One Martini backbone bead per residue (centre of mass of N, CA, C, O) as a GRO file, in nm:
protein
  262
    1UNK     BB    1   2.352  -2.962  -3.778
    2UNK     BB    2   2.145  -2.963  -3.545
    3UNK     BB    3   2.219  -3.241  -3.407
    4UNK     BB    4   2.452  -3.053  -3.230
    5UNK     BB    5   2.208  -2.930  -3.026
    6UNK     BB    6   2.070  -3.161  -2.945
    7UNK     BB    7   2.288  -3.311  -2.832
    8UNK     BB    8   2.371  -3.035  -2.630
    9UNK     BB    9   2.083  -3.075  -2.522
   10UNK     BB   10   2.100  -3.355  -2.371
   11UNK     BB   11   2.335  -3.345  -2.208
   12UNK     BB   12   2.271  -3.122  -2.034
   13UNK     BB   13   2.052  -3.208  -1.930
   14UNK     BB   14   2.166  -3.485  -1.783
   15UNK     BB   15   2.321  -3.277  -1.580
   16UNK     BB   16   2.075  -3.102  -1.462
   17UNK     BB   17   1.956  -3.328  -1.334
   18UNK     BB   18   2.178  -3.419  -1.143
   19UNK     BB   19   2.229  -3.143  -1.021
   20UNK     BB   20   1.915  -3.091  -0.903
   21UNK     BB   21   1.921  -3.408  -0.741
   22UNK     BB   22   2.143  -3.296  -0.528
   23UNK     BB   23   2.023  -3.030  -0.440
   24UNK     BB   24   1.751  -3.193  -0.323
   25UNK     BB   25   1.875  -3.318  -0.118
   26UNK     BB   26   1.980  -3.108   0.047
   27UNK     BB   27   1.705  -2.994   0.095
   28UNK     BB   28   1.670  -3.252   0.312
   29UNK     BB   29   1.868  -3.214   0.500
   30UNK     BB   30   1.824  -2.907   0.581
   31UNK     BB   31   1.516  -2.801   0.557
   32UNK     BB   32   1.521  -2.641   0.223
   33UNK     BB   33   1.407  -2.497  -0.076
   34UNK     BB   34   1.595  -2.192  -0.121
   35UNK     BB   35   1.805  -2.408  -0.260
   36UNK     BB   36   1.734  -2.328  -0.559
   37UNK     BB   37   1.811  -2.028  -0.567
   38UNK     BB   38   2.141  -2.085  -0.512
   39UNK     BB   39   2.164  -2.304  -0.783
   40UNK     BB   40   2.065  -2.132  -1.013
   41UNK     BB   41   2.317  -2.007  -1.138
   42UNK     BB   42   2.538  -2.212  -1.118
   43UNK     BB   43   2.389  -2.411  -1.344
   44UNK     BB   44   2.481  -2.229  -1.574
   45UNK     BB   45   2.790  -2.290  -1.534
   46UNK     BB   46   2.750  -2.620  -1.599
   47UNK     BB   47   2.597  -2.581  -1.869
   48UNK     BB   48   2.797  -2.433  -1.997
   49UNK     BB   49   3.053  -2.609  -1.937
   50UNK     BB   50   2.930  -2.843  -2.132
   51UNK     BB   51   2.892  -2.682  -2.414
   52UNK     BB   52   3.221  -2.613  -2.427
   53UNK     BB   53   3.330  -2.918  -2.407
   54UNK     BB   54   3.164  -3.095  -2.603
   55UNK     BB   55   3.259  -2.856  -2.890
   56UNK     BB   56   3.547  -2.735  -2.847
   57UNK     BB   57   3.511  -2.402  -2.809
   58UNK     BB   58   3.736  -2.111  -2.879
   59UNK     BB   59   3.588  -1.900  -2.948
   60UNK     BB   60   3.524  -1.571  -2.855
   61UNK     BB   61   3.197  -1.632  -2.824
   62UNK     BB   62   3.219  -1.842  -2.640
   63UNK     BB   63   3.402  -1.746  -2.417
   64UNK     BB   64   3.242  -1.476  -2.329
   65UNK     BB   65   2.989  -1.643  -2.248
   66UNK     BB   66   3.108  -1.799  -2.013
   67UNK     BB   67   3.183  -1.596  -1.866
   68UNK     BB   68   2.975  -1.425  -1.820
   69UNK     BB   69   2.787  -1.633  -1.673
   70UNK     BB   70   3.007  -1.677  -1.425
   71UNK     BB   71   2.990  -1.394  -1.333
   72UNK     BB   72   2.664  -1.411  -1.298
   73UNK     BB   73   2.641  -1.657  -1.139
   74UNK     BB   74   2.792  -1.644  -0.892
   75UNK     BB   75   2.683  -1.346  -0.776
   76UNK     BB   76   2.442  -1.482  -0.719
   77UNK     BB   77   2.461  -1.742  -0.558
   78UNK     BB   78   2.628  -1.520  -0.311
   79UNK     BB   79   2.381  -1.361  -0.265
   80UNK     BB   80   2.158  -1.578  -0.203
   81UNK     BB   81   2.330  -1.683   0.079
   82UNK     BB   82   2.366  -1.430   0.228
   83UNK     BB   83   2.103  -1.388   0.261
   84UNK     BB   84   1.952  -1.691   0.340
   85UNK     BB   85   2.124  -1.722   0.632
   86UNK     BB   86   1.968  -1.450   0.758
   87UNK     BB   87   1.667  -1.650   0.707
   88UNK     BB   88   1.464  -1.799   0.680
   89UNK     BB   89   1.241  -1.936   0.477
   90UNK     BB   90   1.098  -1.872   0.179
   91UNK     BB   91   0.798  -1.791   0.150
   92UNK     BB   92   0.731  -1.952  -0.094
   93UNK     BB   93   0.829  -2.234  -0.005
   94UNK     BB   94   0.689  -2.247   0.322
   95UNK     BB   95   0.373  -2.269   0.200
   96UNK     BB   96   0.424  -2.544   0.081
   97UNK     BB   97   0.537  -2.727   0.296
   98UNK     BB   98   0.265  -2.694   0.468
   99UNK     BB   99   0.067  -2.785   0.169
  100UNK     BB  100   0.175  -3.080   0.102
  101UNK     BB  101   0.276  -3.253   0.285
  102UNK     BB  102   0.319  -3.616   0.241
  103UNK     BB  103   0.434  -3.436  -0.068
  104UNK     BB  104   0.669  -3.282  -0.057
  105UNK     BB  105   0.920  -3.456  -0.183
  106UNK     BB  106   0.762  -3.495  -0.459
  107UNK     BB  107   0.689  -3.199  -0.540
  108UNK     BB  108   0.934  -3.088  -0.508
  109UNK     BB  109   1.098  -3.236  -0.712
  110UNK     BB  110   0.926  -3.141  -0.924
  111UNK     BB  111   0.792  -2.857  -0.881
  112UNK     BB  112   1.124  -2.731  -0.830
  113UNK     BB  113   1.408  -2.897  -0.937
  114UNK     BB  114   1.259  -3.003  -1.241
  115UNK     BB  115   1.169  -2.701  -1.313
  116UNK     BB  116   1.393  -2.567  -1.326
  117UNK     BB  117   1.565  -2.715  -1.503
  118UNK     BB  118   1.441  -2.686  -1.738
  119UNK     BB  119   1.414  -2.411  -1.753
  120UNK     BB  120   1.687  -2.367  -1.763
  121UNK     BB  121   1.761  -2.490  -2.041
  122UNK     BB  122   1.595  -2.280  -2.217
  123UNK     BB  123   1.800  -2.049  -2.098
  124UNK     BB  124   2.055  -2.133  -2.193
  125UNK     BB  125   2.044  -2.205  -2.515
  126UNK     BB  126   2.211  -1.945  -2.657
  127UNK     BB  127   2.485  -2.089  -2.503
  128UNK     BB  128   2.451  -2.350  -2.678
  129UNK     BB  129   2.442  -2.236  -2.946
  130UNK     BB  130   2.731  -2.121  -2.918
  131UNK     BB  131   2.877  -2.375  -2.853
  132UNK     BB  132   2.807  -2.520  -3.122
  133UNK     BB  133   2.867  -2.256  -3.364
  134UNK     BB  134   3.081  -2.072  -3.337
  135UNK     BB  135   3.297  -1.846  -3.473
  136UNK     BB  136   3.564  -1.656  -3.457
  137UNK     BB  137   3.524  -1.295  -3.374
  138UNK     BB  138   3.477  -1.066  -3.298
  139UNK     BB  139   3.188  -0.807  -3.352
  140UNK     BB  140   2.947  -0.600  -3.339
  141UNK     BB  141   2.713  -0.763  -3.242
  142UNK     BB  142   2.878  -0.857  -3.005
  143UNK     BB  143   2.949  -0.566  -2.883
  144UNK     BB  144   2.686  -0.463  -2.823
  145UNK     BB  145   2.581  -0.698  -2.650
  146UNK     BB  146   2.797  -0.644  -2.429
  147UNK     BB  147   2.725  -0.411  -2.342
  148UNK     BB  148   2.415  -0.474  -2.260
  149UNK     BB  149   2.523  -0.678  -2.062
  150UNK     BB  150   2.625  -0.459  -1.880
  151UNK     BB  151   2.360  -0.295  -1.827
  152UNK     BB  152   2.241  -0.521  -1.704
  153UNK     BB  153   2.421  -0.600  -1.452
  154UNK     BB  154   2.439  -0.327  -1.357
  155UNK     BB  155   2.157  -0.299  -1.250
  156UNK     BB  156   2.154  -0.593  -1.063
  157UNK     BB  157   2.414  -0.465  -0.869
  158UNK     BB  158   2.273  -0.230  -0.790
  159UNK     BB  159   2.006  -0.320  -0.685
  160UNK     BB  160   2.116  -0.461  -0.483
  161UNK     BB  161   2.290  -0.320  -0.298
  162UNK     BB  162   2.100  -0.092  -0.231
  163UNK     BB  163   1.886  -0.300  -0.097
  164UNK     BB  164   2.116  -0.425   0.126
  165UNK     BB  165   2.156  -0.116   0.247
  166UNK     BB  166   1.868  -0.035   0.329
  167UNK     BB  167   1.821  -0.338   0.541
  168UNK     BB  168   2.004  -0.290   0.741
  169UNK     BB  169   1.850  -0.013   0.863
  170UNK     BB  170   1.675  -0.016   1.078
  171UNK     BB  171   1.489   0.248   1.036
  172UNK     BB  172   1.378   0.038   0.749
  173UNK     BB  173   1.207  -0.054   0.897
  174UNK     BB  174   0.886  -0.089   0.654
  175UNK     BB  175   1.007   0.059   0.436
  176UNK     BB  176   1.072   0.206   0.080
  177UNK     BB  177   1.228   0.188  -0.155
  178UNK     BB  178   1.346   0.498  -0.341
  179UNK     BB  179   1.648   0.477  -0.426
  180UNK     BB  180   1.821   0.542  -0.695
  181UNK     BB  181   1.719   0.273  -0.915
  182UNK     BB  182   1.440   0.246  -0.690
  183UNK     BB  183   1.379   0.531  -0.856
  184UNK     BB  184   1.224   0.423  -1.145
  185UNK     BB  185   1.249   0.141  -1.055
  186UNK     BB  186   1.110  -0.144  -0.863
  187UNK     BB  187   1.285  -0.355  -1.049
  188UNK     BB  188   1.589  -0.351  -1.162
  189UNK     BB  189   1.712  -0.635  -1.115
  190UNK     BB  190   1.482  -0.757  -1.336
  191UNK     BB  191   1.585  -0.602  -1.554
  192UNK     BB  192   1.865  -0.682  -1.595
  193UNK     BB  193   1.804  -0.979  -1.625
  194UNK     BB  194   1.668  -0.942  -1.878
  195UNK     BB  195   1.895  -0.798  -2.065
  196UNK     BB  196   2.143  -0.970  -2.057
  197UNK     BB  197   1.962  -1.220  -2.200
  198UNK     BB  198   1.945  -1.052  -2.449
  199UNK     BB  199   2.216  -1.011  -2.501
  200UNK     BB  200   2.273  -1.342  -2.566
  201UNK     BB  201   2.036  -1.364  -2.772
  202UNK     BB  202   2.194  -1.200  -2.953
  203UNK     BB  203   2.456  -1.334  -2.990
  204UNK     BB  204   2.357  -1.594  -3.118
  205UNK     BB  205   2.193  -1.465  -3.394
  206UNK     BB  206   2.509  -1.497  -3.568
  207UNK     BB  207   2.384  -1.821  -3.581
  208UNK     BB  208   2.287  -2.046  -3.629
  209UNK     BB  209   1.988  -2.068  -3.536
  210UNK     BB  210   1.932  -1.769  -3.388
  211UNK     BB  211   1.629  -1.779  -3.301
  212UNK     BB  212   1.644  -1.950  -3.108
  213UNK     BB  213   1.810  -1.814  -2.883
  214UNK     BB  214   1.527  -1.629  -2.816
  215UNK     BB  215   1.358  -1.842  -2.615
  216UNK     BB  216   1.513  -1.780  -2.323
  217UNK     BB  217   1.434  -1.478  -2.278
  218UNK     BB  218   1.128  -1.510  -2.319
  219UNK     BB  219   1.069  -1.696  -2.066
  220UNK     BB  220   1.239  -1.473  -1.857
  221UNK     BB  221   1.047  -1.253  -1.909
  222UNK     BB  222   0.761  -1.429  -1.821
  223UNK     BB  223   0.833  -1.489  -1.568
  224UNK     BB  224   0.888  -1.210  -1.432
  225UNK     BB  225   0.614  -1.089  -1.535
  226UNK     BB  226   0.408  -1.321  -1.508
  227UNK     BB  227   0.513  -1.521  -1.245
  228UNK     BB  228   0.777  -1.547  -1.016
  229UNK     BB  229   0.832  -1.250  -0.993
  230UNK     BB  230   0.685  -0.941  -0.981
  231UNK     BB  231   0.400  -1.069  -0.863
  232UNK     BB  232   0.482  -1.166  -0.563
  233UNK     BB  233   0.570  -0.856  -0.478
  234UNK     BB  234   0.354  -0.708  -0.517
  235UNK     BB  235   0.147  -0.884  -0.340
  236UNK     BB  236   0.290  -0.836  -0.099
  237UNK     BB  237   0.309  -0.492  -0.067
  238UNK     BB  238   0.029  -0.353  -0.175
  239UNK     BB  239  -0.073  -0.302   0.147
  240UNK     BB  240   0.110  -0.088   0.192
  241UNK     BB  241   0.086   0.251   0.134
  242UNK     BB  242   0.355   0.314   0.032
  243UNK     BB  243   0.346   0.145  -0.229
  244UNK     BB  244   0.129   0.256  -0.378
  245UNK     BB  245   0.253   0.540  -0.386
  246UNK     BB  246   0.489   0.398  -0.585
  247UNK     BB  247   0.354   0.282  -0.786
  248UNK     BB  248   0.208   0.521  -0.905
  249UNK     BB  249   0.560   0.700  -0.956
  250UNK     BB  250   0.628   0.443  -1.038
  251UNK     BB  251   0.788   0.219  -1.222
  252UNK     BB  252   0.806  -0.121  -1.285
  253UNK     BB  253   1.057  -0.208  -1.508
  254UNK     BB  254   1.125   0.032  -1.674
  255UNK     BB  255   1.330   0.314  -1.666
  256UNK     BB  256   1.153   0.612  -1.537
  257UNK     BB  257   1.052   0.881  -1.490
  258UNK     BB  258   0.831   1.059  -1.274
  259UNK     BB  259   0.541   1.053  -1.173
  260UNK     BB  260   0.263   1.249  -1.134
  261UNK     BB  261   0.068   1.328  -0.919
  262UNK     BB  262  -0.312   1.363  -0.896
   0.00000   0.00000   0.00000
């Protein structure tokens, strides 16, 4: 039976490659490669799409997890679409640019959207893992994950408006979100992200080889935690004293009550 997750896996790799290599074209006609960000979302729906059309799974956990994906990916991808268009490249892409010099394009293809697609595929795992084994219908645990995911979505969307409604005004130039869900945690959007992942990581856990499906989470989790998320914001913002004293009294990443000054 694993056979059948191999198969899911490597088909849907590579439409995830090639996907990502039209992607990398993209980014040389434009010159950006912050249109990687913008990739991002949408691939989940691609690679689910592959795996639910593979596996002809019409069962209530595949269908769920892919609404679930497309209504999540979707959203990312039309919401950094719309930030990205109203401003140069992403200073971490633009860095990159400046310093590859006459390796951009090979670097870029391999160091950005062939590293994406990757990461993408180990990411969607639990998604195709239900695509591959799911059947049946609702669950007790089915039910809990959609909850956890809602909750998580919920973070996700409602921390990215609070802070997209407090950049718009003239006034918070220079400003450190401190209010809404951005009083709790310094980035409720990356809670919420890992948390929807982790719900659906859930979801897998009810079928075959479900511990499988853990290693998605678990990757954007290290990701978001230690490596290309909360690590590169903090390092740009820590120079503020504004910042270092939200820091102070404010949450990393898990929401909780505010500390006190010392």
């Amino acid at each position: 039976m694993f056979n059948q997750l191999i198969a899911t896996l490597t088909l849907t790799g590579l439409i995830i490659w090639l996907y990502m290599s039209v992607v990398f074209i993209i980014s040389m006609i434009i010159k950006r490669n912050d249109i990687a960000d913008v990739a991002w979302g949408s691939g989940f729906i691609v690679a689910s799409l592959t795996g639910l059309i593979f596996n002809d799974n019409t069962s209530v956990p595949a269908m769920l997890v892919f609404v679930l994906i497309c209504i999540w990916g979707a959203r990312l991808s039309l919401h950094i679409g719309r930030r990205n268009m109203k401003k140069p490249e992403d200073f971490r892409y633009s860095i990159r640019r400046d310093s590859w010099g006459k390796w951009l394009y090979v670097r870029s293809y391999f160091q950005i959207f062939i590293l994406q697609g990757v990461l993408l595929l180990i990411i969607v795992s639990p998604v195709l893992l239900i695509d591959a084994y799911a059947h049946g219908g609702m669950t007790p645990l089915l039910a809990l994950a959609l909850l956890l995911w809602t909750v998580g979505f919920g973070f996700e969307v409602v921390g990215d408006s609070q802070l997209a409604k407090f950049l718009k005004k003239p006034g918070n130039k220079g400003k450190v979100m401190q209010s809404g869900l951005w009083r709790y945690t310094r980035h409720p959007n990356y809670f919420g992200e890992v948390t929807l992942w982790w719900a659906i990581g859930i979801m897998a856990a009810g079928n075959s080889y479900g511990l499988f499906g853990l290693v998605g989470p678990a990757l954007i989790t290290f990701l978001i935690l230690k490596v290309s998320g909360i690590p590169l914001l903090e390092k740009k913002y820590s120079p503020n004293p504004a910042y270092q004293a939200y820091q102070r009294r404010t949450s990393m990443f898990i929401p909780l009550p505010l500390k006190k000054e010392v």
